[in-house]
Structures are given as C-alpha cells and as structure tokens.
mmCIF file with all atom_site columns, C-alpha atoms in Angstrom:
data_model
loop_
_atom_site.group_PDB
_atom_site.id
_atom_site.type_symbol
_atom_site.label_atom_id
_atom_site.label_alt_id
_atom_site.label_comp_id
_atom_site.label_asym_id
_atom_site.label_entity_id
_atom_site.label_seq_id
_atom_site.pdbx_PDB_ins_code
_atom_site.Cartn_x
_atom_site.Cartn_y
_atom_site.Cartn_z
_atom_site.occupancy
_atom_site.B_iso_or_equiv
_atom_site.pdbx_formal_charge
_atom_site.auth_seq_id
_atom_site.auth_comp_id
_atom_site.auth_asym_id
_atom_site.auth_atom_id
_atom_site.pdbx_PDB_model_num
ATOM 1   C CA . SER A 1 1   ? 100.714 104.024 114.941 1.00 77.00 ? 1099 SER A CA 1
ATOM 2   C CA . ALA A 1 2   ? 102.383 103.463 117.907 1.00 86.00 ? 1100 ALA A CA 1
ATOM 3   C CA . VAL A 1 3   ? 103.358 105.945 120.269 1.00 91.00 ? 1101 VAL A CA 1
ATOM 4   C CA . ILE A 1 4   ? 106.943 105.272 121.789 1.00 95.00 ? 1102 ILE A CA 1
ATOM 5   C CA . SER A 1 5   ? 108.780 107.003 124.868 1.00 97.00 ? 1103 SER A CA 1
ATOM 6   C CA . GLN A 1 6   ? 112.036 106.848 126.077 1.00 97.00 ? 1104 GLN A CA 1
ATOM 7   C CA . LYS A 1 7   ? 113.766 107.590 129.355 1.00 97.00 ? 1105 LYS A CA 1
ATOM 8   C CA . PRO A 1 8   ? 116.013 109.397 129.924 1.00 97.00 ? 1106 PRO A CA 1
ATOM 9   C CA . SER A 1 9   ? 116.100 111.552 127.162 1.00 97.00 ? 1107 SER A CA 1
ATOM 10  C CA . ARG A 1 10  ? 119.778 112.366 127.636 1.00 97.00 ? 1108 ARG A CA 1
ATOM 11  C CA . ASP A 1 11  ? 122.505 111.625 130.150 1.00 97.00 ? 1109 ASP A CA 1
ATOM 12  C CA . ILE A 1 12  ? 126.193 112.467 130.732 1.00 98.00 ? 1110 ILE A CA 1
ATOM 13  C CA . CYS A 1 13  ? 127.987 109.677 132.502 1.00 97.00 ? 1111 CYS A CA 1
ATOM 14  C CA . GLN A 1 14  ? 131.432 108.722 133.870 1.00 97.00 ? 1112 GLN A CA 1
ATOM 15  C CA . ARG A 1 15  ? 133.476 105.963 132.233 1.00 97.00 ? 1113 ARG A CA 1
ATOM 16  C CA . GLY A 1 16  ? 133.041 102.876 133.936 1.00 97.00 ? 1114 GLY A CA 1
ATOM 17  C CA . THR A 1 17  ? 129.482 103.148 134.927 1.00 97.00 ? 1115 THR A CA 1
ATOM 18  C CA . SER A 1 18  ? 126.133 101.823 133.450 1.00 98.00 ? 1116 SER A CA 1
ATOM 19  C CA . LEU A 1 19  ? 123.250 103.355 132.383 1.00 98.00 ? 1117 LEU A CA 1
ATOM 20  C CA . THR A 1 20  ? 119.687 101.818 131.880 1.00 98.00 ? 1118 THR A CA 1
ATOM 21  C CA . ILE A 1 21  ? 117.492 103.081 129.308 1.00 98.00 ? 1119 ILE A CA 1
ATOM 22  C CA . GLN A 1 22  ? 113.640 102.585 129.312 1.00 98.00 ? 1120 GLN A CA 1
ATOM 23  C CA . CYS A 1 23  ? 111.118 102.096 126.431 1.00 98.00 ? 1121 CYS A CA 1
ATOM 24  C CA . GLN A 1 24  ? 107.564 102.283 126.805 1.00 97.00 ? 1122 GLN A CA 1
ATOM 25  C CA . VAL A 1 25  ? 105.009 101.726 124.011 1.00 96.00 ? 1123 VAL A CA 1
ATOM 26  C CA . ASP A 1 26  ? 101.219 102.772 124.099 1.00 95.00 ? 1124 ASP A CA 1
ATOM 27  C CA . SER A 1 27  ? 100.198 99.325  122.766 1.00 92.00 ? 1125 SER A CA 1
ATOM 28  C CA . GLN A 1 28  ? 101.079 95.682  122.754 1.00 92.00 ? 1126 GLN A CA 1
ATOM 29  C CA . VAL A 1 29  ? 103.821 94.632  120.553 1.00 91.00 ? 1127 VAL A CA 1
ATOM 30  C CA . THR A 1 30  ? 105.523 91.228  120.031 1.00 88.00 ? 1128 THR A CA 1
ATOM 31  C CA . MET A 1 31  ? 108.929 92.596  118.836 1.00 89.00 ? 1129 MET A CA 1
ATOM 32  C CA . MET A 1 32  ? 110.866 95.602  120.162 1.00 94.00 ? 1130 MET A CA 1
ATOM 33  C CA . PHE A 1 33  ? 114.179 96.466  118.716 1.00 96.00 ? 1131 PHE A CA 1
ATOM 34  C CA . TRP A 1 34  ? 117.284 98.492  119.872 1.00 98.00 ? 1132 TRP A CA 1
ATOM 35  C CA . TYR A 1 35  ? 119.397 100.602 117.800 1.00 97.00 ? 1133 TYR A CA 1
ATOM 36  C CA . ARG A 1 36  ? 122.342 102.546 118.145 1.00 97.00 ? 1134 ARG A CA 1
ATOM 37  C CA . GLN A 1 37  ? 123.187 105.804 115.951 1.00 96.00 ? 1135 GLN A CA 1
ATOM 38  C CA . GLN A 1 38  ? 126.959 107.093 116.659 1.00 96.00 ? 1136 GLN A CA 1
ATOM 39  C CA . PRO A 1 39  ? 127.662 110.586 116.306 1.00 92.00 ? 1137 PRO A CA 1
ATOM 40  C CA . GLY A 1 40  ? 127.216 111.490 112.413 1.00 90.00 ? 1138 GLY A CA 1
ATOM 41  C CA . GLN A 1 41  ? 126.658 108.039 111.410 1.00 93.00 ? 1139 GLN A CA 1
ATOM 42  C CA . SER A 1 42  ? 123.727 105.762 110.582 1.00 94.00 ? 1140 SER A CA 1
ATOM 43  C CA . LEU A 1 43  ? 121.531 103.418 112.581 1.00 96.00 ? 1141 LEU A CA 1
ATOM 44  C CA . THR A 1 44  ? 122.882 99.990  113.548 1.00 96.00 ? 1142 THR A CA 1
ATOM 45  C CA . LEU A 1 45  ? 120.705 97.325  115.324 1.00 96.00 ? 1143 LEU A CA 1
ATOM 46  C CA . ILE A 1 46  ? 122.021 96.130  118.444 1.00 97.00 ? 1144 ILE A CA 1
ATOM 47  C CA . ALA A 1 47  ? 119.295 93.420  119.432 1.00 96.00 ? 1145 ALA A CA 1
ATOM 48  C CA . THR A 1 48  ? 115.894 92.372  119.140 1.00 94.00 ? 1146 THR A CA 1
ATOM 49  C CA . ALA A 1 49  ? 113.665 91.989  122.235 1.00 94.00 ? 1147 ALA A CA 1
ATOM 50  C CA . ASN A 1 50  ? 111.023 89.423  122.418 1.00 87.00 ? 1148 ASN A CA 1
ATOM 51  C CA . GLN A 1 51  ? 108.807 88.898  125.667 1.00 82.00 ? 1149 GLN A CA 1
ATOM 52  C CA . GLY A 1 52  ? 109.217 85.916  127.482 1.00 80.00 ? 1150 GLY A CA 1
ATOM 53  C CA . SER A 1 53  ? 112.497 85.010  125.670 1.00 81.00 ? 1151 SER A CA 1
ATOM 54  C CA . GLU A 1 54  ? 116.138 86.115  125.826 1.00 86.00 ? 1152 GLU A CA 1
ATOM 55  C CA . ALA A 1 55  ? 117.277 88.893  123.345 1.00 92.00 ? 1153 ALA A CA 1
ATOM 56  C CA . THR A 1 56  ? 118.895 88.082  120.139 1.00 93.00 ? 1154 THR A CA 1
ATOM 57  C CA . TYR A 1 57  ? 122.015 90.303  119.515 1.00 95.00 ? 1155 TYR A CA 1
ATOM 58  C CA . GLU A 1 58  ? 123.523 91.436  116.337 1.00 94.00 ? 1156 GLU A CA 1
ATOM 59  C CA . SER A 1 59  ? 127.142 90.549  115.243 1.00 93.00 ? 1157 SER A CA 1
ATOM 60  C CA . GLY A 1 60  ? 129.391 92.689  117.525 1.00 94.00 ? 1158 GLY A CA 1
ATOM 61  C CA . PHE A 1 61  ? 126.926 93.306  120.177 1.00 96.00 ? 1159 PHE A CA 1
ATOM 62  C CA . VAL A 1 62  ? 127.131 91.185  123.320 1.00 95.00 ? 1160 VAL A CA 1
ATOM 63  C CA . ILE A 1 63  ? 124.649 90.657  126.221 1.00 96.00 ? 1161 ILE A CA 1
ATOM 64  C CA . ASP A 1 64  ? 127.376 91.246  128.990 1.00 96.00 ? 1162 ASP A CA 1
ATOM 65  C CA . LYS A 1 65  ? 127.793 95.052  127.407 1.00 97.00 ? 1163 LYS A CA 1
ATOM 66  C CA . PHE A 1 66  ? 123.974 95.387  126.463 1.00 97.00 ? 1164 PHE A CA 1
ATOM 67  C CA . PRO A 1 67  ? 121.859 93.548  128.601 1.00 96.00 ? 1165 PRO A CA 1
ATOM 68  C CA . ILE A 1 68  ? 118.147 93.754  127.747 1.00 96.00 ? 1166 ILE A CA 1
ATOM 69  C CA . SER A 1 69  ? 114.977 93.013  129.358 1.00 94.00 ? 1167 SER A CA 1
ATOM 70  C CA . ARG A 1 70  ? 111.490 92.492  128.109 1.00 94.00 ? 1168 ARG A CA 1
ATOM 71  C CA . PRO A 1 71  ? 109.102 92.047  131.213 1.00 92.00 ? 1169 PRO A CA 1
ATOM 72  C CA . ASN A 1 72  ? 105.880 92.752  129.202 1.00 92.00 ? 1170 ASN A CA 1
ATOM 73  C CA . LEU A 1 73  ? 104.415 93.573  125.680 1.00 93.00 ? 1171 LEU A CA 1
ATOM 74  C CA . THR A 1 74  ? 104.603 97.231  126.102 1.00 94.00 ? 1172 THR A CA 1
ATOM 75  C CA . PHE A 1 75  ? 108.050 97.655  127.884 1.00 95.00 ? 1173 PHE A CA 1
ATOM 76  C CA . SER A 1 76  ? 111.801 96.960  127.427 1.00 96.00 ? 1174 SER A CA 1
ATOM 77  C CA . THR A 1 77  ? 114.967 98.124  129.032 1.00 97.00 ? 1175 THR A CA 1
ATOM 78  C CA . LEU A 1 78  ? 118.395 98.382  127.517 1.00 98.00 ? 1176 LEU A CA 1
ATOM 79  C CA . THR A 1 79  ? 121.421 98.641  129.770 1.00 98.00 ? 1177 THR A CA 1
ATOM 80  C CA . VAL A 1 80  ? 125.046 100.077 128.415 1.00 98.00 ? 1178 VAL A CA 1
ATOM 81  C CA . SER A 1 81  ? 127.378 98.760  131.007 1.00 98.00 ? 1179 SER A CA 1
ATOM 82  C CA . ASN A 1 82  ? 130.943 99.691  131.854 1.00 97.00 ? 1180 ASN A CA 1
ATOM 83  C CA . MET A 1 83  ? 130.777 102.663 129.562 1.00 97.00 ? 1181 MET A CA 1
ATOM 84  C CA . SER A 1 84  ? 133.564 104.157 127.622 1.00 97.00 ? 1182 SER A CA 1
ATOM 85  C CA . PRO A 1 85  ? 133.555 107.298 125.360 1.00 97.00 ? 1183 PRO A CA 1
ATOM 86  C CA . GLU A 1 86  ? 132.994 104.894 122.410 1.00 96.00 ? 1184 GLU A CA 1
ATOM 87  C CA . ASP A 1 87  ? 129.545 103.964 123.777 1.00 97.00 ? 1185 ASP A CA 1
ATOM 88  C CA . SER A 1 88  ? 128.452 108.016 123.343 1.00 97.00 ? 1186 SER A CA 1
ATOM 89  C CA . SER A 1 89  ? 125.659 107.710 120.802 1.00 97.00 ? 1187 SER A CA 1
ATOM 90  C CA . ILE A 1 90  ? 121.929 108.018 120.296 1.00 97.00 ? 1188 ILE A CA 1
ATOM 91  C CA . TYR A 1 91  ? 120.115 104.825 121.479 1.00 98.00 ? 1189 TYR A CA 1
ATOM 92  C CA . LEU A 1 92  ? 116.650 104.205 119.866 1.00 97.00 ? 1190 LEU A CA 1
ATOM 93  C CA . CYS A 1 93  ? 114.065 101.723 120.345 1.00 97.00 ? 1191 CYS A CA 1
ATOM 94  C CA . SER A 1 94  ? 111.412 100.728 117.582 1.00 96.00 ? 1192 SER A CA 1
ATOM 95  C CA . VAL A 1 95  ? 108.243 98.624  117.113 1.00 94.00 ? 1193 VAL A CA 1
ATOM 96  C CA . GLU A 1 96  ? 106.609 97.542  114.329 1.00 87.00 ? 1194 GLU A CA 1
ATOM 97  C CA . GLY A 1 97  ? 102.950 98.912  114.112 1.00 79.00 ? 1195 GLY A CA 1
ATOM 98  C CA . ASP A 1 98  ? 99.867  97.452  112.499 1.00 73.00 ? 1196 ASP A CA 1
ATOM 99  C CA . THR A 1 99  ? 100.580 98.968  109.102 1.00 71.00 ? 1197 THR A CA 1
ATOM 100 C CA . ASP A 1 100 ? 103.771 97.549  108.258 1.00 76.00 ? 1198 ASP A CA 1
ATOM 101 C CA . THR A 1 101 ? 105.488 100.554 109.395 1.00 85.00 ? 1199 THR A CA 1
ATOM 102 C CA . GLN A 1 102 ? 108.506 100.619 111.956 1.00 90.00 ? 1200 GLN A CA 1
ATOM 103 C CA . TYR A 1 103 ? 108.106 103.291 114.422 1.00 93.00 ? 1201 TYR A CA 1
ATOM 104 C CA . PHE A 1 104 ? 111.081 104.910 116.323 1.00 95.00 ? 1202 PHE A CA 1
ATOM 105 C CA . GLY A 1 105 ? 111.191 106.392 119.881 1.00 96.00 ? 1203 GLY A CA 1
ATOM 106 C CA . PRO A 1 106 ? 112.568 109.797 120.408 1.00 96.00 ? 1204 PRO A CA 1
ATOM 107 C CA . GLY A 1 107 ? 116.066 108.209 121.456 1.00 96.00 ? 1205 GLY A CA 1
ATOM 108 C CA . THR A 1 108 ? 118.281 108.665 124.522 1.00 97.00 ? 1206 THR A CA 1
ATOM 109 C CA . ARG A 1 109 ? 121.209 110.763 123.719 1.00 97.00 ? 1207 ARG A CA 1
ATOM 110 C CA . LEU A 1 110 ? 124.070 109.376 125.716 1.00 97.00 ? 1208 LEU A CA 1
ATOM 111 C CA . THR A 1 111 ? 127.591 111.115 126.324 1.00 97.00 ? 1209 THR A CA 1
ATOM 112 C CA . VAL A 1 112 ? 130.106 109.260 128.093 1.00 97.00 ? 1210 VAL A CA 1
ATOM 113 C CA . LEU A 1 113 ? 133.260 111.359 129.664 1.00 96.00 ? 1211 LEU A CA 1
ATOM 114 C CA . GLU B 2 1   ? 124.804 89.804  104.667 1.00 84.00 ? 633  GLU B CA 1
ATOM 115 C CA . LEU B 2 2   ? 122.344 92.377  103.695 1.00 88.00 ? 634  LEU B CA 1
ATOM 116 C CA . LYS B 2 3   ? 124.124 95.806  102.585 1.00 92.00 ? 635  LYS B CA 1
ATOM 117 C CA . VAL B 2 4   ? 122.357 98.801  101.848 1.00 96.00 ? 636  VAL B CA 1
ATOM 118 C CA . GLU B 2 5   ? 123.924 101.755 99.900  1.00 97.00 ? 637  GLU B CA 1
ATOM 119 C CA . GLN B 2 6   ? 122.605 105.151 99.318  1.00 97.00 ? 638  GLN B CA 1
ATOM 120 C CA . ASN B 2 7   ? 123.920 107.841 96.907  1.00 97.00 ? 639  ASN B CA 1
ATOM 121 C CA . PRO B 2 8   ? 124.345 110.602 97.223  1.00 97.00 ? 640  PRO B CA 1
ATOM 122 C CA . LEU B 2 9   ? 125.615 111.069 100.766 1.00 97.00 ? 641  LEU B CA 1
ATOM 123 C CA . PHE B 2 10  ? 125.559 114.765 100.693 1.00 96.00 ? 642  PHE B CA 1
ATOM 124 C CA . LEU B 2 11  ? 123.247 116.878 98.573  1.00 95.00 ? 643  LEU B CA 1
ATOM 125 C CA . SER B 2 12  ? 123.093 120.520 98.315  1.00 95.00 ? 644  SER B CA 1
ATOM 126 C CA . MET B 2 13  ? 120.387 121.862 96.162  1.00 92.00 ? 645  MET B CA 1
ATOM 127 C CA . GLN B 2 14  ? 118.598 125.035 95.357  1.00 94.00 ? 646  GLN B CA 1
ATOM 128 C CA . GLU B 2 15  ? 114.831 125.672 95.994  1.00 96.00 ? 647  GLU B CA 1
ATOM 129 C CA . GLY B 2 16  ? 112.770 124.826 93.064  1.00 96.00 ? 648  GLY B CA 1
ATOM 130 C CA . LYS B 2 17  ? 114.924 122.280 91.756  1.00 96.00 ? 649  LYS B CA 1
ATOM 131 C CA . ASN B 2 18  ? 114.574 118.362 91.256  1.00 96.00 ? 650  ASN B CA 1
ATOM 132 C CA . TYR B 2 19  ? 116.738 115.694 92.442  1.00 95.00 ? 651  TYR B CA 1
ATOM 133 C CA . THR B 2 20  ? 116.700 111.838 93.178  1.00 97.00 ? 652  THR B CA 1
ATOM 134 C CA . ILE B 2 21  ? 118.176 110.052 96.086  1.00 98.00 ? 653  ILE B CA 1
ATOM 135 C CA . TYR B 2 22  ? 119.151 106.272 95.345  1.00 98.00 ? 654  TYR B CA 1
ATOM 136 C CA . CYS B 2 23  ? 119.148 103.156 97.557  1.00 97.00 ? 655  CYS B CA 1
ATOM 137 C CA . ASN B 2 24  ? 120.483 100.160 96.477  1.00 96.00 ? 656  ASN B CA 1
ATOM 138 C CA . TYR B 2 25  ? 120.383 96.843  98.536  1.00 95.00 ? 657  TYR B CA 1
ATOM 139 C CA . SER B 2 26  ? 122.078 93.516  98.194  1.00 93.00 ? 658  SER B CA 1
ATOM 140 C CA . THR B 2 27  ? 119.653 90.664  98.687  1.00 87.00 ? 659  THR B CA 1
ATOM 141 C CA . THR B 2 28  ? 115.777 90.316  98.396  1.00 83.00 ? 660  THR B CA 1
ATOM 142 C CA . SER B 2 29  ? 113.638 92.037  100.464 1.00 81.00 ? 661  SER B CA 1
ATOM 143 C CA . ASP B 2 30  ? 110.172 92.228  102.236 1.00 77.00 ? 662  ASP B CA 1
ATOM 144 C CA . ARG B 2 31  ? 109.708 95.936  102.824 1.00 89.00 ? 663  ARG B CA 1
ATOM 145 C CA . LEU B 2 32  ? 111.673 99.164  102.108 1.00 94.00 ? 664  LEU B CA 1
ATOM 146 C CA . TYR B 2 33  ? 111.501 101.989 104.225 1.00 96.00 ? 665  TYR B CA 1
ATOM 147 C CA . TRP B 2 34  ? 112.231 105.793 103.862 1.00 97.00 ? 666  TRP B CA 1
ATOM 148 C CA . TYR B 2 35  ? 112.797 107.762 107.136 1.00 97.00 ? 667  TYR B CA 1
ATOM 149 C CA . ARG B 2 36  ? 113.398 111.527 107.634 1.00 97.00 ? 668  ARG B CA 1
ATOM 150 C CA . GLN B 2 37  ? 115.827 112.831 110.550 1.00 96.00 ? 669  GLN B CA 1
ATOM 151 C CA . ASP B 2 38  ? 116.207 116.464 111.557 1.00 95.00 ? 670  ASP B CA 1
ATOM 152 C CA . PRO B 2 39  ? 119.223 117.455 113.661 1.00 91.00 ? 671  PRO B CA 1
ATOM 153 C CA . GLY B 2 40  ? 118.919 116.202 117.046 1.00 88.00 ? 672  GLY B CA 1
ATOM 154 C CA . LYS B 2 41  ? 115.611 114.441 116.375 1.00 91.00 ? 673  LYS B CA 1
ATOM 155 C CA . SER B 2 42  ? 114.431 110.809 115.939 1.00 91.00 ? 674  SER B CA 1
ATOM 156 C CA . LEU B 2 43  ? 113.185 109.109 112.865 1.00 94.00 ? 675  LEU B CA 1
ATOM 157 C CA . GLU B 2 44  ? 110.087 110.046 110.925 1.00 95.00 ? 676  GLU B CA 1
ATOM 158 C CA . SER B 2 45  ? 108.754 107.425 108.906 1.00 94.00 ? 677  SER B CA 1
ATOM 159 C CA . LEU B 2 46  ? 107.832 108.646 105.287 1.00 96.00 ? 678  LEU B CA 1
ATOM 160 C CA . PHE B 2 47  ? 107.112 105.714 103.273 1.00 95.00 ? 679  PHE B CA 1
ATOM 161 C CA . VAL B 2 48  ? 106.882 101.827 103.391 1.00 94.00 ? 680  VAL B CA 1
ATOM 162 C CA . LEU B 2 49  ? 107.297 100.173 99.781  1.00 94.00 ? 681  LEU B CA 1
ATOM 163 C CA . LEU B 2 50  ? 106.078 96.579  99.992  1.00 89.00 ? 682  LEU B CA 1
ATOM 164 C CA . SER B 2 51  ? 106.175 95.449  96.328  1.00 84.00 ? 683  SER B CA 1
ATOM 165 C CA . ASN B 2 52  ? 107.761 95.560  92.960  1.00 84.00 ? 684  ASN B CA 1
ATOM 166 C CA . GLY B 2 53  ? 106.629 98.759  91.304  1.00 85.00 ? 685  GLY B CA 1
ATOM 167 C CA . ALA B 2 54  ? 105.099 100.203 94.262  1.00 90.00 ? 686  ALA B CA 1
ATOM 168 C CA . VAL B 2 55  ? 105.168 104.125 94.211  1.00 93.00 ? 687  VAL B CA 1
ATOM 169 C CA . LYS B 2 56  ? 104.158 106.234 97.063  1.00 95.00 ? 688  LYS B CA 1
ATOM 170 C CA . GLN B 2 57  ? 103.735 110.035 97.135  1.00 97.00 ? 689  GLN B CA 1
ATOM 171 C CA . GLU B 2 58  ? 103.597 112.799 99.775  1.00 95.00 ? 690  GLU B CA 1
ATOM 172 C CA . GLY B 2 59  ? 103.737 116.069 99.095  1.00 96.00 ? 691  GLY B CA 1
ATOM 173 C CA . ARG B 2 60  ? 107.004 117.049 97.167  1.00 96.00 ? 692  ARG B CA 1
ATOM 174 C CA . LEU B 2 61  ? 108.420 113.515 97.736  1.00 98.00 ? 693  LEU B CA 1
ATOM 175 C CA . MET B 2 62  ? 107.890 110.444 95.678  1.00 98.00 ? 694  MET B CA 1
ATOM 176 C CA . ALA B 2 63  ? 109.480 107.077 96.631  1.00 98.00 ? 695  ALA B CA 1
ATOM 177 C CA . SER B 2 64  ? 109.613 104.088 94.120  1.00 97.00 ? 696  SER B CA 1
ATOM 178 C CA . LEU B 2 65  ? 110.635 100.479 94.324  1.00 95.00 ? 697  LEU B CA 1
ATOM 179 C CA . ASP B 2 66  ? 112.172 98.107  91.744  1.00 94.00 ? 698  ASP B CA 1
ATOM 180 C CA . THR B 2 67  ? 112.677 94.727  93.528  1.00 91.00 ? 699  THR B CA 1
ATOM 181 C CA . LYS B 2 68  ? 114.368 93.143  90.398  1.00 92.00 ? 700  LYS B CA 1
ATOM 182 C CA . ALA B 2 69  ? 116.852 95.715  90.462  1.00 93.00 ? 701  ALA B CA 1
ATOM 183 C CA . ARG B 2 70  ? 117.166 95.978  94.156  1.00 93.00 ? 702  ARG B CA 1
ATOM 184 C CA . LEU B 2 71  ? 116.783 99.684  93.805  1.00 96.00 ? 703  LEU B CA 1
ATOM 185 C CA . SER B 2 72  ? 114.558 102.225 95.696  1.00 97.00 ? 704  SER B CA 1
ATOM 186 C CA . THR B 2 73  ? 114.627 105.953 94.788  1.00 98.00 ? 705  THR B CA 1
ATOM 187 C CA . LEU B 2 74  ? 113.250 109.105 96.639  1.00 98.00 ? 706  LEU B CA 1
ATOM 188 C CA . HIS B 2 75  ? 112.400 111.899 94.137  1.00 98.00 ? 707  HIS B CA 1
ATOM 189 C CA . ILE B 2 76  ? 112.307 115.471 95.519  1.00 97.00 ? 708  ILE B CA 1
ATOM 190 C CA . THR B 2 77  ? 110.212 117.888 93.121  1.00 96.00 ? 709  THR B CA 1
ATOM 191 C CA . ALA B 2 78  ? 110.493 121.621 93.677  1.00 95.00 ? 710  ALA B CA 1
ATOM 192 C CA . ALA B 2 79  ? 112.625 121.457 96.607  1.00 94.00 ? 711  ALA B CA 1
ATOM 193 C CA . VAL B 2 80  ? 111.827 123.919 99.757  1.00 95.00 ? 712  VAL B CA 1
ATOM 194 C CA . HIS B 2 81  ? 114.179 124.592 102.569 1.00 95.00 ? 713  HIS B CA 1
ATOM 195 C CA . ASP B 2 82  ? 111.823 122.869 104.810 1.00 95.00 ? 714  ASP B CA 1
ATOM 196 C CA . LEU B 2 83  ? 112.988 119.716 103.202 1.00 96.00 ? 715  LEU B CA 1
ATOM 197 C CA . SER B 2 84  ? 116.352 120.006 104.528 1.00 97.00 ? 716  SER B CA 1
ATOM 198 C CA . ALA B 2 85  ? 116.968 117.006 106.775 1.00 97.00 ? 717  ALA B CA 1
ATOM 199 C CA . THR B 2 86  ? 119.057 113.510 106.603 1.00 97.00 ? 718  THR B CA 1
ATOM 200 C CA . TYR B 2 87  ? 116.901 110.789 104.801 1.00 98.00 ? 719  TYR B CA 1
ATOM 201 C CA . PHE B 2 88  ? 117.808 107.122 105.354 1.00 98.00 ? 720  PHE B CA 1
ATOM 202 C CA . CYS B 2 89  ? 116.510 104.142 103.484 1.00 97.00 ? 721  CYS B CA 1
ATOM 203 C CA . ALA B 2 90  ? 116.235 101.082 105.269 1.00 96.00 ? 722  ALA B CA 1
ATOM 204 C CA . VAL B 2 91  ? 115.521 97.359  104.257 1.00 94.00 ? 723  VAL B CA 1
ATOM 205 C CA . ASP B 2 92  ? 113.946 94.547  105.570 1.00 89.00 ? 724  ASP B CA 1
ATOM 206 C CA . GLY B 2 93  ? 115.488 91.627  104.041 1.00 77.00 ? 725  GLY B CA 1
ATOM 207 C CA . GLU B 2 94  ? 113.313 88.443  103.368 1.00 71.00 ? 726  GLU B CA 1
ATOM 208 C CA . THR B 2 95  ? 115.037 86.544  106.430 1.00 72.00 ? 727  THR B CA 1
ATOM 209 C CA . SER B 2 96  ? 115.314 89.420  108.687 1.00 72.00 ? 728  SER B CA 1
ATOM 210 C CA . GLY B 2 97  ? 112.236 89.246  110.528 1.00 76.00 ? 729  GLY B CA 1
ATOM 211 C CA . SER B 2 98  ? 111.678 93.006  110.584 1.00 84.00 ? 730  SER B CA 1
ATOM 212 C CA . ARG B 2 99  ? 115.064 93.667  111.592 1.00 88.00 ? 731  ARG B CA 1
ATOM 213 C CA . LEU B 2 100 ? 116.267 96.677  109.467 1.00 92.00 ? 732  LEU B CA 1
ATOM 214 C CA . THR B 2 101 ? 119.568 97.363  107.627 1.00 94.00 ? 733  THR B CA 1
ATOM 215 C CA . PHE B 2 102 ? 119.940 101.036 107.154 1.00 96.00 ? 734  PHE B CA 1
ATOM 216 C CA . GLY B 2 103 ? 121.554 102.905 104.428 1.00 97.00 ? 735  GLY B CA 1
ATOM 217 C CA . GLU B 2 104 ? 124.432 105.524 105.193 1.00 97.00 ? 736  GLU B CA 1
ATOM 218 C CA . GLY B 2 105 ? 121.867 108.369 104.845 1.00 97.00 ? 737  GLY B CA 1
ATOM 219 C CA . THR B 2 106 ? 121.733 111.496 102.556 1.00 97.00 ? 738  THR B CA 1
ATOM 220 C CA . GLN B 2 107 ? 122.013 114.709 104.168 1.00 97.00 ? 739  GLN B CA 1
ATOM 221 C CA . LEU B 2 108 ? 119.967 117.120 102.086 1.00 96.00 ? 740  LEU B CA 1
ATOM 222 C CA . THR B 2 109 ? 120.441 120.884 102.196 1.00 96.00 ? 741  THR B CA 1
ATOM 223 C CA . VAL B 2 110 ? 118.004 123.099 100.250 1.00 96.00 ? 742  VAL B CA 1
ATOM 224 C CA . ASN B 2 111 ? 119.433 126.475 99.712  1.00 93.00 ? 743  ASN B CA 1
ATOM 225 C CA . PRO B 2 112 ? 117.109 129.711 99.105  1.00 87.00 ? 744  PRO B CA 1
#
C-alpha cells in the first residue's frame, strides 16, 4: 500500500488569494492524481500529474486556475489560484499502488470566504 | 464519455437487514473500485474488481462485477451501525489510464 500525506489539512482563505497544497507519497509512483470533492458531492478528477511532463487537465479545469508541479516521483503540488467561494472543497491527491488499488491522501479542506 | 451511476443515493436501513447498492457504468472498464468515506474523512479502499464475475468479500460487505451488464453490486449482510458511511463506486475506463470516474455516492445510515 501507499502512504500519502497532504499539507495543509485545512485552511480558510480570502477571496482572490492562492493556496498551494502539497502531496507526499512514501514510495515512487509514476502517476499522481488530483481530485476535488465539493460539499456533499462526489469526487471529480482535476488533473493527472506525471513526473517530467506537464499535467493533463480534465474538461472544465485549466492550468491557469490549477497549476500543478511534479518535481519528482514522490511529490506533487496543486495550487488553487485567485480563489472564490466556489472553490471551497476538499482537494485530494491519489496514487496507484502496486496491487491495482488507488490510494487517496487524507485531503485538504479548503474554505474560501 | 464514461458515466457512472449509483443507486440508491440515500439508504436508511435497520440493523440486521440486508441490502444492495448498485453501480452502473456506460463504457467498458479495466477496473471497478468501491470506497468508503466517513464524514470529514478521506476515502478508504474496500474492493478492486478486475474481471467479469469477480466477487470479493470482507466482513459484512460483498462486491461483484458483471462486465457484460456493466454493473457492480455492493451487498450488505446483517447491517450494523458501524457500516454507516458514504459508499462510492469508481470506474477506471478502458481508455482512461487509471483516471477514475466516480458515482454519486450512496449515503448509508444503519439505525439500531
């Protein structure tokens, strides 16, 4: 299994500011994924982050709003830029383990005022 | 576009009863996952189903996969209060490259 940590675990931010969320995995993984879970909703994939290449974004998500870095095989960051209250969500990173299972980090709970 | 539908979305049941949650998906899949989420928590992996006819069981939960019908079920046997949570199915489509599409989730409440 993969052990994933995220920082911060939660934050309250002002409208118009940006927040960078970190995701650290205890083993090297090829792909890391970033998901968003809006209040009371299911999870939606934001982007796939591969080391050494630009992230691939899903429909409805753009790099200017959600820039992603993937500097090595154990770490990634997601930035939520120019935040509005609609960005209030839980942001989760996930990785694929070696037993065909996808593991999720503990999530970052973001509230935008 | 891959679509994943769960039903029911809300389920209230009594302890000791049995029930089934259904997960339908619209295209061929490589893998189907079931996750549990407790309030304010992240997702806990329950099952990964890889092939047609796959059945996995853990305690009071049993998951199955019918790839021809594009249907997975999560069966709850003799429910207990500790099973109260939201259950998600998620599909890794054949061309998705491990990118998961989630169902809406089933909020399960088990009443004493």
